[in-house]
mmCIF file of C-alpha atoms and ligand atoms in Angstrom:
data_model
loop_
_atom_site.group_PDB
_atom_site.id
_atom_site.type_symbol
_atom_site.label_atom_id
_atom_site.label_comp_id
_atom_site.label_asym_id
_atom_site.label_seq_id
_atom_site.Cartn_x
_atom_site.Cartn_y
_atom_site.Cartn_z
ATOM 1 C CA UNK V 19 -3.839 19.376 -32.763
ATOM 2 C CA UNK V 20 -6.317 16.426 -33.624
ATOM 3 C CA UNK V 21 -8.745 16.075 -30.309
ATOM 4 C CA UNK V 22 -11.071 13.687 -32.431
ATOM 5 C CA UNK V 23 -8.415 11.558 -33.049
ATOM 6 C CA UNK V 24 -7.213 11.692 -29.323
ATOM 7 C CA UNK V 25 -11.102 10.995 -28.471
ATOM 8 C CA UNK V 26 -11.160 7.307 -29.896
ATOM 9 C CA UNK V 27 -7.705 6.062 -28.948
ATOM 10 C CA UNK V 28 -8.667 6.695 -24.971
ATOM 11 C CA UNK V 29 -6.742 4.591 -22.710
ATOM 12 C CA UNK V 30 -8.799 1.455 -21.249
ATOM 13 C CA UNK V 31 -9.068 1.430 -17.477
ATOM 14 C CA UNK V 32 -5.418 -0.040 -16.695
ATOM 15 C CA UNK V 33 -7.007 -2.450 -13.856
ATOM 16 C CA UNK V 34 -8.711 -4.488 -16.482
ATOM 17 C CA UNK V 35 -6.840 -5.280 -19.242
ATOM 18 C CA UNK V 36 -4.675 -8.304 -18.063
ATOM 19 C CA UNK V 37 -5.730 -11.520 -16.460
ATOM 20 C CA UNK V 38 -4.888 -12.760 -12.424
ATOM 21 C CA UNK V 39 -2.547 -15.516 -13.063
ATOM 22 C CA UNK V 40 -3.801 -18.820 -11.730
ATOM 23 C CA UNK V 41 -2.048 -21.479 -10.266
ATOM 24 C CA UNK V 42 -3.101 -24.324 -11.301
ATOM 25 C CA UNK V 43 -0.325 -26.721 -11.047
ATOM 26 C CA UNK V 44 3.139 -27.649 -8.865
ATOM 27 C CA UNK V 45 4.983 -26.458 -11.404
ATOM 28 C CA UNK V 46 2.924 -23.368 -11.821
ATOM 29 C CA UNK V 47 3.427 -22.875 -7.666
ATOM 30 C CA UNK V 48 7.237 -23.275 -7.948
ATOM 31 C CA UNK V 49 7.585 -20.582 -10.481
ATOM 32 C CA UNK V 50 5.323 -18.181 -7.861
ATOM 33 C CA UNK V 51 7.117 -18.795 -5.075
ATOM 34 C CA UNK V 52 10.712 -18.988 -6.673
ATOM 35 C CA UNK V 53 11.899 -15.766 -4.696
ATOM 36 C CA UNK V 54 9.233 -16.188 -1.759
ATOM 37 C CA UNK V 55 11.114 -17.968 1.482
ATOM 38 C CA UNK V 56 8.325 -16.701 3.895
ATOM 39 C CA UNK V 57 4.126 -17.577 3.095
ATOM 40 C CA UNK V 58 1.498 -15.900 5.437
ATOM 41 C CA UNK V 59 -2.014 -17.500 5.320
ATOM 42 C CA UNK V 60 -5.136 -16.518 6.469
ATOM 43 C CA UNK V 61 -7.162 -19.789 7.731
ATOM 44 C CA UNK V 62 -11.199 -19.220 7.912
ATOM 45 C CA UNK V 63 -11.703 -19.088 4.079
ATOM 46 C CA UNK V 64 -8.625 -20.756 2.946
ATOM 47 C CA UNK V 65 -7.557 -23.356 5.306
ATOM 48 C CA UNK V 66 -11.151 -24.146 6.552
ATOM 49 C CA UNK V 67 -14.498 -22.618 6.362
ATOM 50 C CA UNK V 68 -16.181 -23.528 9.687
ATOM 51 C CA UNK V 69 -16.038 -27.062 10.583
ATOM 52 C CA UNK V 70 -15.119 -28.000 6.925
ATOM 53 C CA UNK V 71 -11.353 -28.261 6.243
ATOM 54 C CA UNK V 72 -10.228 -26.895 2.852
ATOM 55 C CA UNK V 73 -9.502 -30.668 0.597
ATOM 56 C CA UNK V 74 -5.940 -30.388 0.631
ATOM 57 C CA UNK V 75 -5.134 -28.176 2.486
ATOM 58 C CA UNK V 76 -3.036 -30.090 5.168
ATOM 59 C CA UNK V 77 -1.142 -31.988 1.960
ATOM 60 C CA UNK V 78 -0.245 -28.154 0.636
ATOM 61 C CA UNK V 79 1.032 -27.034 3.542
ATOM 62 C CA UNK V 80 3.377 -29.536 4.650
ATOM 63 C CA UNK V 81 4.564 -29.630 0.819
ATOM 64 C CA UNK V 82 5.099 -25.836 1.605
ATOM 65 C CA UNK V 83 6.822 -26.379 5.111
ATOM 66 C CA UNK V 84 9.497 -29.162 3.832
ATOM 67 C CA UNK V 85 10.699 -27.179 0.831
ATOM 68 C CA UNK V 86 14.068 -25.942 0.844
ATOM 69 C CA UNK V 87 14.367 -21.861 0.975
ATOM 70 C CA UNK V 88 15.341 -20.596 -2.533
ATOM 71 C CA UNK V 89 17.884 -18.637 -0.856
ATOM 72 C CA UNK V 90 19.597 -21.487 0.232
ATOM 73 C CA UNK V 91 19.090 -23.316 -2.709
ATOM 74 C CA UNK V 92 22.943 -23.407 -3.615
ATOM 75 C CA UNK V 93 23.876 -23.590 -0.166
ATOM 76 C CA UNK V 94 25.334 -27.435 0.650
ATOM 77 C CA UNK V 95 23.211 -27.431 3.608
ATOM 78 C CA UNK V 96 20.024 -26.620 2.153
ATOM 79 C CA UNK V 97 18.747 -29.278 4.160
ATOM 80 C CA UNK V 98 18.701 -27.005 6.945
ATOM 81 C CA UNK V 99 16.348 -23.718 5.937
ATOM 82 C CA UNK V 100 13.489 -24.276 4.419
ATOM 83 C CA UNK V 101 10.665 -22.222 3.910
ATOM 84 C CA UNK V 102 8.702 -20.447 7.249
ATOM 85 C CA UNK V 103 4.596 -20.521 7.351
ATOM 86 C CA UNK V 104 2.756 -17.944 9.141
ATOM 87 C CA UNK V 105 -0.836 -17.685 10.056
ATOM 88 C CA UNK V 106 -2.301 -14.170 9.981
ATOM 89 C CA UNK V 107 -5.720 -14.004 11.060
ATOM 90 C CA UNK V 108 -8.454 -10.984 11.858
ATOM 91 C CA UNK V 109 -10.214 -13.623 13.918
ATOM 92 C CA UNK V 110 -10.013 -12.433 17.430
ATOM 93 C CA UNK V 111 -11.801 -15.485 19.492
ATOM 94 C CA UNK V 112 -8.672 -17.640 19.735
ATOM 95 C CA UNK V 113 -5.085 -16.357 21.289
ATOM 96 C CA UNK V 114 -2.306 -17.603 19.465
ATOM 97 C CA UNK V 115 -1.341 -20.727 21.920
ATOM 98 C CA UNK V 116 -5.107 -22.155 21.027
ATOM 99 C CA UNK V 117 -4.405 -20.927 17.452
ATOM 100 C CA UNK V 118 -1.456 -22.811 17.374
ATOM 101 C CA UNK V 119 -2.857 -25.664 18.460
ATOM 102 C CA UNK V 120 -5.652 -26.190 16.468
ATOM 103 C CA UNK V 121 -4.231 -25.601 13.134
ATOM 104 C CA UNK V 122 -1.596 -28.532 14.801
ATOM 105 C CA UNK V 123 -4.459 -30.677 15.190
ATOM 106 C CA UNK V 124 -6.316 -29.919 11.632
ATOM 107 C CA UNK V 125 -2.984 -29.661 9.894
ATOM 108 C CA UNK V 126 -2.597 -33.342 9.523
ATOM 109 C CA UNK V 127 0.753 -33.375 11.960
ATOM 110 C CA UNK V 128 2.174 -30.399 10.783
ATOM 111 C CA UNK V 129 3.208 -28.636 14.095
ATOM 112 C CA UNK V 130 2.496 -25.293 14.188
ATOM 113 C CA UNK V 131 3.540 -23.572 17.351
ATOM 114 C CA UNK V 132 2.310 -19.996 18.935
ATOM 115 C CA UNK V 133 5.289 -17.864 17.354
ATOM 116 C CA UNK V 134 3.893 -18.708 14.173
ATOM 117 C CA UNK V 135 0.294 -17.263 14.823
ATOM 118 C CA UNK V 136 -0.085 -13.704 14.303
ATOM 119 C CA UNK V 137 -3.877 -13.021 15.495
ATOM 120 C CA UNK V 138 -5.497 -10.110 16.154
ATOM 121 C CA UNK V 139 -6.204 -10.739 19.494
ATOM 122 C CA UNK V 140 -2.554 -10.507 20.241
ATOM 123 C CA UNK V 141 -1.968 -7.717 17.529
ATOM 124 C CA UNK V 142 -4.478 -5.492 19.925
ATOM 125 C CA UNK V 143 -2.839 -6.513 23.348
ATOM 126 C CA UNK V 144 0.839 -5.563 21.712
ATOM 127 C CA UNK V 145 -0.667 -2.525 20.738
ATOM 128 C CA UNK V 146 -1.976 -1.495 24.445
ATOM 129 C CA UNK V 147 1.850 -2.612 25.467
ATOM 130 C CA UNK V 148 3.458 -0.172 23.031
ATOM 131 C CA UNK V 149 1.128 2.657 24.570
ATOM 132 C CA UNK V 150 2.872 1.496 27.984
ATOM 133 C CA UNK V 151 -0.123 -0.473 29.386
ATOM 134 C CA UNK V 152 0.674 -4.133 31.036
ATOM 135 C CA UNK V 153 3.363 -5.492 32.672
ATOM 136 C CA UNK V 154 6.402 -2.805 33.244
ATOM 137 C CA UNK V 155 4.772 -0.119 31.188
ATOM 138 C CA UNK V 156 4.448 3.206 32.492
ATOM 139 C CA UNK V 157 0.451 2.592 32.772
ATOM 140 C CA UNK V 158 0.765 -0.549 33.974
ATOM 141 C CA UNK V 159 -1.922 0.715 37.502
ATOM 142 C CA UNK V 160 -4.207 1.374 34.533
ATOM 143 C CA UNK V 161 -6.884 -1.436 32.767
ATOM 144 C CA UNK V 162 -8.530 -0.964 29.503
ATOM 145 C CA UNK V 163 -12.197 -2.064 29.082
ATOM 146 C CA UNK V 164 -12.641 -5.055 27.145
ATOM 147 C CA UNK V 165 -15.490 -6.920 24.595
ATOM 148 C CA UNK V 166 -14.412 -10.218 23.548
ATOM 149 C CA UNK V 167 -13.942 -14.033 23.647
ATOM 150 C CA UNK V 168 -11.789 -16.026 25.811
ATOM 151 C CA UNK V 169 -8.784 -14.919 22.764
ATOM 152 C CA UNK V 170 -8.787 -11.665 23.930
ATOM 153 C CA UNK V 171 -9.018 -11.840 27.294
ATOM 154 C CA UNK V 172 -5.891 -14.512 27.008
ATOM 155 C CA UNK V 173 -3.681 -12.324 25.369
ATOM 156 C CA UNK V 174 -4.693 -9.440 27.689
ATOM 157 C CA UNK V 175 -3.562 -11.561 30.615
ATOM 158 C CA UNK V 176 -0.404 -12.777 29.164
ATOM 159 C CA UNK V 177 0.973 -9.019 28.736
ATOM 160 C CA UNK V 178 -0.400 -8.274 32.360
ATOM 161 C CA UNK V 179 -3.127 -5.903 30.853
ATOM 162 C CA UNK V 180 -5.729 -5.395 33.284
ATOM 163 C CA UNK V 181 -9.486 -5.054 31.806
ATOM 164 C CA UNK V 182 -12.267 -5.434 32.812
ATOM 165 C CA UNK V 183 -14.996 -6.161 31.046
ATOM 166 C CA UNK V 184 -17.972 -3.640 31.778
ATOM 167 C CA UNK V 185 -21.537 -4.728 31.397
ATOM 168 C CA UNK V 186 -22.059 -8.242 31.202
ATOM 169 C CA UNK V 187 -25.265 -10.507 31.124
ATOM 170 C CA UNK V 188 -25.343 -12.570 34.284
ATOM 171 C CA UNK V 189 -26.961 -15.713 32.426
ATOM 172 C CA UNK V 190 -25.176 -18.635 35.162
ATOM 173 C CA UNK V 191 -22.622 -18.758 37.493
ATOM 174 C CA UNK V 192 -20.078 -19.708 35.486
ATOM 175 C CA UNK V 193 -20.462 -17.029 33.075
ATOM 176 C CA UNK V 194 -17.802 -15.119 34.211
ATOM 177 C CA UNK V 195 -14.797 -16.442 35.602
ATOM 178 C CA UNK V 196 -12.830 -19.491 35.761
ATOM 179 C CA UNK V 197 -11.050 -20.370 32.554
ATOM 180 C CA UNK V 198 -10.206 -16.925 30.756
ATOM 181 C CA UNK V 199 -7.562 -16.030 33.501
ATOM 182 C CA UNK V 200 -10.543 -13.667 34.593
ATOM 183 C CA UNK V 201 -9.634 -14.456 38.169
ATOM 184 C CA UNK V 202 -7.374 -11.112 38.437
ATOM 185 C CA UNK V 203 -9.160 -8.426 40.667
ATOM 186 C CA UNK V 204 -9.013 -6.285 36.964
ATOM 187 C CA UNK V 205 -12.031 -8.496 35.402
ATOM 188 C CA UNK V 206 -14.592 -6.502 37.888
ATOM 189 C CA UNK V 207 -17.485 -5.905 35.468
ATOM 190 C CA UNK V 208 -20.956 -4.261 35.894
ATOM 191 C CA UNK V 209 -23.704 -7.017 35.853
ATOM 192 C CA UNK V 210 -26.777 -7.482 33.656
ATOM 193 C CA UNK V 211 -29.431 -9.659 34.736
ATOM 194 C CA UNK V 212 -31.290 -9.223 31.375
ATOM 195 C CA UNK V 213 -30.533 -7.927 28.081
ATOM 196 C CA UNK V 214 -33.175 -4.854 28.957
ATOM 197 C CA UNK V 215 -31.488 -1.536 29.784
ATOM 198 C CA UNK V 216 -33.417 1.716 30.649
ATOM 199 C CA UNK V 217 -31.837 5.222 30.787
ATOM 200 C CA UNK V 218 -31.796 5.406 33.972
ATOM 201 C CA UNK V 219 -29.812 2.084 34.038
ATOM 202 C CA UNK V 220 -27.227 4.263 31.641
ATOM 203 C CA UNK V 221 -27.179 7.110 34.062
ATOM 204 C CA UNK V 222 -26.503 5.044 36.731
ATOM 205 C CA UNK V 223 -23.470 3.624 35.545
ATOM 206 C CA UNK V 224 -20.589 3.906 38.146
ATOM 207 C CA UNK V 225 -17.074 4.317 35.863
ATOM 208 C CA UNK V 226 -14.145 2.819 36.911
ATOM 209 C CA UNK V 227 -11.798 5.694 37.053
ATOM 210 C CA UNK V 228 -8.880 3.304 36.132
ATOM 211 C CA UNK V 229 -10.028 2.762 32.937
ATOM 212 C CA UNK V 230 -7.381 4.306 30.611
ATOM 213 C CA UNK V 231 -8.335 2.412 27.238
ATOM 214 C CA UNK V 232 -11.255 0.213 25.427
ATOM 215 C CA UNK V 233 -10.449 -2.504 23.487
ATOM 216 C CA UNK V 234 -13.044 -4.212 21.261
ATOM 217 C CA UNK V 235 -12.997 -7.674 19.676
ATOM 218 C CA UNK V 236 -15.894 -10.194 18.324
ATOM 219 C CA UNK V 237 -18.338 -10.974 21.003
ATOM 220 C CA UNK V 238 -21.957 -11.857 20.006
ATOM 221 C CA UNK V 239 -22.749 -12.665 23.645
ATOM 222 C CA UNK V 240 -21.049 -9.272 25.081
ATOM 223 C CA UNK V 241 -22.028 -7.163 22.764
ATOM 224 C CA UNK V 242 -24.898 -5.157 24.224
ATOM 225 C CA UNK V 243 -26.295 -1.441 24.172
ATOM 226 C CA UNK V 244 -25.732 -1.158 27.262
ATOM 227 C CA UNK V 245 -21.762 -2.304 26.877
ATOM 228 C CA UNK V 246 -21.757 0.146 23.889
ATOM 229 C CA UNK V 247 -23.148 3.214 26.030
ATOM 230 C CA UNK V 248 -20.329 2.242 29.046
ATOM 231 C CA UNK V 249 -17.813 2.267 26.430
ATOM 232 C CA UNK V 250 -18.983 5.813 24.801
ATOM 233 C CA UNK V 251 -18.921 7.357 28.721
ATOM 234 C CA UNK V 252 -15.676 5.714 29.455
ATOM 235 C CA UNK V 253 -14.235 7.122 26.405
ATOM 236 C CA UNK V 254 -15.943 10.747 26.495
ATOM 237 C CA UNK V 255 -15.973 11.171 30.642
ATOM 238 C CA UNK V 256 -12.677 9.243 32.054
ATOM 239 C CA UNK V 257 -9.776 11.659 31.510
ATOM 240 C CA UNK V 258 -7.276 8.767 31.820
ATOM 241 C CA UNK V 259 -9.052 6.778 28.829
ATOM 242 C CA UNK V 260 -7.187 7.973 25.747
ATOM 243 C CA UNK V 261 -6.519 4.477 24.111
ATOM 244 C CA UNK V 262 -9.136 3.200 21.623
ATOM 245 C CA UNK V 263 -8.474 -0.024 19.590
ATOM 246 C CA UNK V 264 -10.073 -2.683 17.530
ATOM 247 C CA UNK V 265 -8.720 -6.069 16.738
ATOM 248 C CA UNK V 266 -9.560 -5.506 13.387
ATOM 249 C CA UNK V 267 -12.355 -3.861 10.882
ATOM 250 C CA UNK V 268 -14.262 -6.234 9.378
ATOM 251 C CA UNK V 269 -17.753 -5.424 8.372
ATOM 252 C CA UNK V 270 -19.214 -9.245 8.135
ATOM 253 C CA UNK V 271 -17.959 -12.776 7.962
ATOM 254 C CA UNK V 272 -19.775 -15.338 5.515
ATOM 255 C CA UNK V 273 -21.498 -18.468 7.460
ATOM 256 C CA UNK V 274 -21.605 -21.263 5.490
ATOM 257 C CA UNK V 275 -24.992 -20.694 4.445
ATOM 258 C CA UNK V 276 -23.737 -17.267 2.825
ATOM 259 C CA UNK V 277 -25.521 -15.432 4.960
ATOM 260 C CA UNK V 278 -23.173 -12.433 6.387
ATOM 261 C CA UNK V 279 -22.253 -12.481 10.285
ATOM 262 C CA UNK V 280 -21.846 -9.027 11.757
ATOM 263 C CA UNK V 281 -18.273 -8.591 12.410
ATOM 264 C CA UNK V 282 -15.950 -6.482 14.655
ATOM 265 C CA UNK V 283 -15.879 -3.813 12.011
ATOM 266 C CA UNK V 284 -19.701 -2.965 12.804
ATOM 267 C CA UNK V 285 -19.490 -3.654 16.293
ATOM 268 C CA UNK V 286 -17.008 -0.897 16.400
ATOM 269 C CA UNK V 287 -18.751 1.349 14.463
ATOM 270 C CA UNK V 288 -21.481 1.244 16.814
ATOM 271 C CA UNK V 289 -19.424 2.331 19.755
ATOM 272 C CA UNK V 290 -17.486 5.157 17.635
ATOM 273 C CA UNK V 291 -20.630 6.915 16.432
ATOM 274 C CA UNK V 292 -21.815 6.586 20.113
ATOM 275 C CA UNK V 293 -18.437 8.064 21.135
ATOM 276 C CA UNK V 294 -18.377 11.132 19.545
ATOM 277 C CA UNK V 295 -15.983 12.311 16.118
ATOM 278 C CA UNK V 296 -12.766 12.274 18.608
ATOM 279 C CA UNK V 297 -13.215 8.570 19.041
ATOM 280 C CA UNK V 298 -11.457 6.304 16.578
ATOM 281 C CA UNK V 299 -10.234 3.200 16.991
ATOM 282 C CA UNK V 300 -6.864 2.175 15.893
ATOM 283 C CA UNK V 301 -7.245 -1.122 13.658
ATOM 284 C CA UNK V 302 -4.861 -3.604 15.072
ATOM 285 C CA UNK V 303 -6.251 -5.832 12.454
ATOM 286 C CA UNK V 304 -5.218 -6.829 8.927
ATOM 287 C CA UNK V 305 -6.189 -3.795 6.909
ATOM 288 C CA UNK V 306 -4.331 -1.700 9.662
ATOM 289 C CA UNK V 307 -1.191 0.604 9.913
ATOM 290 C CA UNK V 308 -0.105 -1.134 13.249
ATOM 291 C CA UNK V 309 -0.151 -4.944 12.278
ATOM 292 C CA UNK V 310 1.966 -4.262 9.223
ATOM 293 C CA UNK V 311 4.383 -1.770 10.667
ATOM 294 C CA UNK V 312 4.660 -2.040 13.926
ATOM 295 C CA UNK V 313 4.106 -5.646 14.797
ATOM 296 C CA UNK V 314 4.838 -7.765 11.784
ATOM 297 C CA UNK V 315 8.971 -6.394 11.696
ATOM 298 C CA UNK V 316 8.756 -8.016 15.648
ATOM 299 C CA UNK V 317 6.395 -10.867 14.731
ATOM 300 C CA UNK V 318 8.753 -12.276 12.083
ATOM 301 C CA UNK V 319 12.448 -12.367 12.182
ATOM 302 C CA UNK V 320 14.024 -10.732 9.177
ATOM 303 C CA UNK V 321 10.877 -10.464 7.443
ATOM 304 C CA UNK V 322 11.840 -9.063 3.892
ATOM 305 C CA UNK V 323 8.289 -8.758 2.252
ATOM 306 C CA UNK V 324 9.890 -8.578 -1.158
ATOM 307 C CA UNK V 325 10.010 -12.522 -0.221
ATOM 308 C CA UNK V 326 7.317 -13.006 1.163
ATOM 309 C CA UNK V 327 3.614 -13.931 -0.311
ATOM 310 C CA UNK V 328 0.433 -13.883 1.507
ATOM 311 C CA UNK V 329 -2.532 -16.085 0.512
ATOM 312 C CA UNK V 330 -5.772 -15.078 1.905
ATOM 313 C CA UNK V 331 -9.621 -15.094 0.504
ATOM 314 C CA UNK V 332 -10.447 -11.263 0.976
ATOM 315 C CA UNK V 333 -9.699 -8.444 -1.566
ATOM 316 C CA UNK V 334 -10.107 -5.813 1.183
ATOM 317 C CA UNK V 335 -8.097 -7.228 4.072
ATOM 318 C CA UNK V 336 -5.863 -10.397 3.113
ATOM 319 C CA UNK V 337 -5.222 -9.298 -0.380
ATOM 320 C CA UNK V 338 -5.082 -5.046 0.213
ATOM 321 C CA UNK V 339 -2.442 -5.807 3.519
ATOM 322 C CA UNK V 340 0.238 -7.945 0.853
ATOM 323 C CA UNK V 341 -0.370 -5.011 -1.381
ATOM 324 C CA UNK V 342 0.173 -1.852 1.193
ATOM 325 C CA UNK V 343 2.763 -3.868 2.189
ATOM 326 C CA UNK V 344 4.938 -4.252 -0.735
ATOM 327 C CA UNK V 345 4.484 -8.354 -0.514
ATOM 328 C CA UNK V 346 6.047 -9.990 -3.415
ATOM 329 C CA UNK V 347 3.154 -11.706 -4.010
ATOM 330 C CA UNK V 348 -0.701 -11.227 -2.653
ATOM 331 C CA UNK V 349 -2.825 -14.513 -3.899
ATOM 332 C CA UNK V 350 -6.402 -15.167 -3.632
ATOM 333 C CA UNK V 351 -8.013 -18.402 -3.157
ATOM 334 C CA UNK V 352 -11.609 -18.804 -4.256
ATOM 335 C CA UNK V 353 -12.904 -21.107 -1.238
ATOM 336 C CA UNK V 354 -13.782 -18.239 0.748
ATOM 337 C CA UNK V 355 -15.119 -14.755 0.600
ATOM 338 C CA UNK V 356 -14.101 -13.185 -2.818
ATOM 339 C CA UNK V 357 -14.787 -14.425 -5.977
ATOM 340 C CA UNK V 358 -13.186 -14.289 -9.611
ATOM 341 C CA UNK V 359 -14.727 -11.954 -10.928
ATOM 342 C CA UNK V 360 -14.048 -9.609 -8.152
ATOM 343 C CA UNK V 361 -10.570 -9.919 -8.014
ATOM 344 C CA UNK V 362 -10.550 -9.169 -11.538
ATOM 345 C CA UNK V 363 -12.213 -5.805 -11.370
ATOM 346 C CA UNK V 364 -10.805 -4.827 -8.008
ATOM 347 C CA UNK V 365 -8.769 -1.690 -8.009
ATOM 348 C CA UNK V 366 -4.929 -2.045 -7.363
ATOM 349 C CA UNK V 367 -4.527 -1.747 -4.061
ATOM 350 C CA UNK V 368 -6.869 -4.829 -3.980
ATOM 351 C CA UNK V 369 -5.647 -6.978 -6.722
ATOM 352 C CA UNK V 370 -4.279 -10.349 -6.279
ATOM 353 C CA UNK V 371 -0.848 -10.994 -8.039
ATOM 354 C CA UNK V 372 -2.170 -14.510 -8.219
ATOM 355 C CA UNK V 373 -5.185 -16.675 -8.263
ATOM 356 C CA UNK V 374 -5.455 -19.994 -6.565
ATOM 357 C CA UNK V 375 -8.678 -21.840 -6.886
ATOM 358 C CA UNK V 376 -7.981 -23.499 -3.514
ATOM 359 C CA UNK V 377 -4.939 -23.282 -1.258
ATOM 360 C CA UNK V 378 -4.359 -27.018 -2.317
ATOM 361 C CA UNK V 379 -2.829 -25.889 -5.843
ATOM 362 C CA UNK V 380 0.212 -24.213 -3.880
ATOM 363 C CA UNK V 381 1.069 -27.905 -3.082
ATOM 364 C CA UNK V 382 4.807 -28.133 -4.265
ATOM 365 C CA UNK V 383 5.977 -31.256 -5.801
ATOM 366 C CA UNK V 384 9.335 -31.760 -3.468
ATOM 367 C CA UNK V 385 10.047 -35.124 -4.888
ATOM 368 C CA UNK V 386 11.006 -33.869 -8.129
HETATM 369 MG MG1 LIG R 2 -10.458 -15.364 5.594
#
C-alpha cells in the first residue's frame, strides 16, 4: 500500500472549498427563489438595525409579496397566490399584534398583519399552552413567573397565562400596571424599592405556591439578582414549578455602535447556574427544537420547508434554524451581525446557501 502517497493527496476541509453564492441581481433572486413560495425574515439586522431602516428594504419586500407563487405559475389564475412573507424574530419585547404593526408602518404600505409574525414572545406563551397552562389547560389555576417587556407579558395575557412577575423595582407609580394587561390579580409581584438586596432580603422571600413555571425574556430593567435568586427558589423549592423556558438563547445583540448588548441567552444562563444542573430552559427561540417543530407546522399553513427560504443576518440562529430545518434555502445578509468571511468558514450546520449583501438584492423584477 503507498501511505506517502495517501499523505499528500489529503482531502481539504469540505466546508471551504466552494464559494456562498451571492445575489446580486433580480435575475440572480428569481433563479433562488424559483421553487421557494414561502420567505421567512428576520427584521433587526436585515430589515432595520435600530432606528435605521435597511435602504430598500420596503421596495424588496413588496417586490417579494406581489410575485406570483411558482407553483401556480401555470395555473390561469396565478393572479390569485402569490408568494407568503413571514417574520421570525428572537426579539421578545414586542407581541406579534405590535410586531405586525410596526413592520406595517416601516414597510412602506405593505400590510403585514399578526398571523404573519412569529416572535418569540408568542413562541414561549404557546409553549406554556402545550404544557396545559392558560386558558382551558389542565393547569390553567397555575401562573408561571415572568421577566420581560410589555411583548411578553401581552402574549401571556392573550393565552390566559397567569404570571406574575416576582421582584420588581418600585421606581414610580406607574411602573407596574396599566398598559401590559397587568391588571389581572396574577401580576402580584414582590417589590423592590432599590436595586440593593441583602441575604436576608433572599431569605425572606415569601413564594407563591402557584407558581408552576418561569418564563424568561429580555428585560434590562427586570433583570435583577434578586429576580434571579426568586427564580432559582421557585424552581428548586415549589413542587408545582416544573416548566422552565426561554424565549430564545441569544448571547448578545450588536448596538449600532458594535458594542454587544447582553441578551436573553446570558440572562438565562444566570438563572440556570443559580438553579441547579436539573434546571434547563427549553429555547422557544430560533435555534430551538420547539419553534421549528412544534410551532412553525401550526404557525404556517402547509408549510413545506423544501419551499421555503429564510433570510436572516446570524450564522448561529437565523442561518443554523433554515439548516436544522431542511429549508430550501438559508441566506445571509451582511447588514447585520455576521460577516463574509464568517459565513464562509462556518461549519455546515451554519452555512448560508446564499449570500445577500442587503435584503434589497432579493428585490424581484415583476414587470418583466
Ligand atoms: Mg437579526
Amino acid at each position: 500500500m503507498p501511505p506517502a502517497a495517501a499523505a499528500t493527496t489529503a482531502a481539504p476541509p469540505a466546508t471551504t472549498t466552494t464559494t456562498i453564492p451571492t445575489i446580486a441581481s433580480p435575475s440572480d433572486a428569481a433563479t433562488a427563489l424559483a421553487q421557494v413560495d414561502t420567505l421567512l425574515f428576520d427584521q433587526d439586522g436585515v430589515l432595520w438595525r435600530g432606528d435605521e431602516d435597511v435602504p430598500g428594504a420596503a421596495r424588496a419586500l413588496q417586490s417579494l409579496a406581489a410575485s406570483a407563487c411558482p407553483s401556480s405559475s401555470s395555473d390561469a389564475n396565478n393572479d390569485e397566490k402569490r408568494r407568503r412573507l413571514f417574520f421570525v424574530t428572537n426579539n421578545s419585547t414586542l407581541s406579534r399584534r405590535a410586531y405586525a404593526s410596526k413592520l406595517t408602518k416601516r414597510l412602506g404600505g405593505l400590510e403585514v398583519t399578526p398571523q404573519q409574525v412569529v416572535c418569540s414572545a408568542w413562541s414561549a406563551a404557546e409553549y406554556l399552552r402545550s404544557k396545559g397552562f392558560g386558558r382551558g389547560g389542565e393547569r390553567s389555576g397555575q401562573k408561571v413567573l415572568a421577566l420581560g417587556e410589555a411583548g411578553l407579558f401581552d402574549e401571556l395575557t392573550e393565552a390566559g397565562i397567569a404570571y406574575t412577575r416576582g421582584p420588581v423595582l418600585s421606581v414610580g407609580e406607574e411602573e407596574e400596571g396599566g398598559k401590559n394587561g397587568s391588571s389581572s390579580p396574577s401580576s402580584s409581584s414582590l417589590r423592590l424599592s432599590s436595586l440593593r438586596c441583602t441575604s436576608a432580603d433572599i431569605a425572606s422571600f415569601a413564594l407563591d405556591p402557584s407558581v408552576g413555571g418561569v418564563v424568561i425574556g429580555w428585560s434590562a430593567q427586570q433583570f435583577t439578582y434578586a429576580w434571579v435568586a426568586y427564580a432559582a427558589a421557585c424552581l428548586r423549592e415549589l413542587p408545582l414549578c416544573d416548566t422552565f423556558v426561554v424565549t430564545n438563547r441569544d448571547s448578545a445583540d450588536a448596538l449600532p455602535s458594535g458594542r454587544l448588548l447582553p441578551g436573553t441567552g446570558a440572562i438565562a444562563a444566570a438563572v440556570e447556574a443559580a438553579a441547579g444542573k436539573a434546571h434547563v430552559a427549553v429555547d422557544a427561540g430560533k435555534g430551538g427544537e420547539w419553534l421549528l417543530r412544534g410551532l412553525l407546522p401550526r404557525a404556517i399553513p402547509d408549510f413545506d420547508p423544501s419551499r421555503a427560504a429564510m433570510v436572516g443576518d446570524r450564522l448561529d440562529t437565523d442561518v443554523a434554524f433554515a439548516v436544522e430545518g431542511g429549508f430550501r434555502a438559508a441566506m445571509l445578509t451582511l447588514t447585520g451581525v455576521a460577516k463574509r468571511d464568517e459565513a464562509e468558514g462556518a461549519a455546515l450546520a451554519q452555512r448560508p446557501t446564499h449570500i445577500l449583501p442587503s435584503v434589497a438584492d432579493l428585490t424581484l423584477d415583476n414587470g418583466s
